[in-house]
XYZ file of C-alpha atoms in Angstrom:
55
model
C 0.000 0.000 0.000
C 2.818 2.454 0.839
C 4.541 1.910 -2.502
C 1.299 2.576 -4.385
C 0.453 5.742 -2.444
C 4.008 7.084 -2.410
C 4.018 8.519 -5.973
C 0.675 10.209 -5.333
C 1.821 11.639 -2.016
C 5.074 12.795 -3.584
C 3.170 14.327 -6.483
C 0.820 16.155 -4.124
C 3.804 17.453 -2.157
C 5.476 18.699 -5.341
C 2.290 20.438 -6.499
C 1.815 22.018 -3.069
C 5.439 23.183 -2.886
C 5.257 24.602 -6.415
C 2.043 26.452 -5.604
C 3.537 27.854 -2.412
C 6.659 28.922 -4.307
C 4.632 30.712 -6.968
C 2.570 32.423 -4.252
C 5.680 33.603 -2.406
C 7.251 34.840 -5.639
C 4.075 36.745 -6.501
C 3.942 38.329 -3.053
C 7.604 39.303 -3.294
C 7.153 40.916 -6.694
C 4.027 42.710 -5.471
C 5.901 44.090 -2.463
C 8.803 45.228 -4.672
C 6.474 46.972 -7.143
C 4.566 48.734 -4.341
C 7.849 49.962 -2.857
C 8.866 51.358 -6.260
C 5.458 52.999 -6.675
C 5.592 54.680 -3.260
C 9.154 55.889 -3.865
C 8.040 57.357 -7.211
C 5.045 59.080 -5.600
C 7.309 60.636 -2.968
C 9.612 61.985 -5.703
C 6.648 63.419 -7.601
C 5.368 65.100 -4.437
C 8.774 66.680 -3.808
C 8.975 67.976 -7.375
C 5.424 69.309 -7.253
C 6.253 71.160 -4.033
C 9.373 72.636 -5.655
C 7.393 73.742 -8.715
C 4.738 75.385 -6.533
C 7.452 77.288 -4.642
C 8.919 78.565 -7.909
C 5.586 79.857 -9.171
Protein backbone atom coordinates (compact mmCIF):
# COMPACT_ATOMS: atom_id res chain seq x y z
CA UNK A 1 0.00 0.00 0.00
CA UNK A 2 2.82 2.45 0.84
CA UNK A 3 4.54 1.91 -2.50
CA UNK A 4 1.30 2.58 -4.38
CA UNK A 5 0.45 5.74 -2.44
CA UNK A 6 4.01 7.08 -2.41
CA UNK A 7 4.02 8.52 -5.97
CA UNK A 8 0.68 10.21 -5.33
CA UNK A 9 1.82 11.64 -2.02
CA UNK A 10 5.07 12.80 -3.58
CA UNK A 11 3.17 14.33 -6.48
CA UNK A 12 0.82 16.15 -4.12
CA UNK A 13 3.80 17.45 -2.16
CA UNK A 14 5.48 18.70 -5.34
CA UNK A 15 2.29 20.44 -6.50
CA UNK A 16 1.82 22.02 -3.07
CA UNK A 17 5.44 23.18 -2.89
CA UNK A 18 5.26 24.60 -6.41
CA UNK A 19 2.04 26.45 -5.60
CA UNK A 20 3.54 27.85 -2.41
CA UNK A 21 6.66 28.92 -4.31
CA UNK A 22 4.63 30.71 -6.97
CA UNK A 23 2.57 32.42 -4.25
CA UNK A 24 5.68 33.60 -2.41
CA UNK A 25 7.25 34.84 -5.64
CA UNK A 26 4.07 36.74 -6.50
CA UNK A 27 3.94 38.33 -3.05
CA UNK A 28 7.60 39.30 -3.29
CA UNK A 29 7.15 40.92 -6.69
CA UNK A 30 4.03 42.71 -5.47
CA UNK A 31 5.90 44.09 -2.46
CA UNK A 32 8.80 45.23 -4.67
CA UNK A 33 6.47 46.97 -7.14
CA UNK A 34 4.57 48.73 -4.34
CA UNK A 35 7.85 49.96 -2.86
CA UNK A 36 8.87 51.36 -6.26
CA UNK A 37 5.46 53.00 -6.67
CA UNK A 38 5.59 54.68 -3.26
CA UNK A 39 9.15 55.89 -3.87
CA UNK A 40 8.04 57.36 -7.21
CA UNK A 41 5.04 59.08 -5.60
CA UNK A 42 7.31 60.64 -2.97
CA UNK A 43 9.61 61.98 -5.70
CA UNK A 44 6.65 63.42 -7.60
CA UNK A 45 5.37 65.10 -4.44
CA UNK A 46 8.77 66.68 -3.81
CA UNK A 47 8.98 67.98 -7.38
CA UNK A 48 5.42 69.31 -7.25
CA UNK A 49 6.25 71.16 -4.03
CA UNK A 50 9.37 72.64 -5.65
CA UNK A 51 7.39 73.74 -8.71
CA UNK A 52 4.74 75.38 -6.53
CA UNK A 53 7.45 77.29 -4.64
CA UNK A 54 8.92 78.56 -7.91
CA UNK A 55 5.59 79.86 -9.17
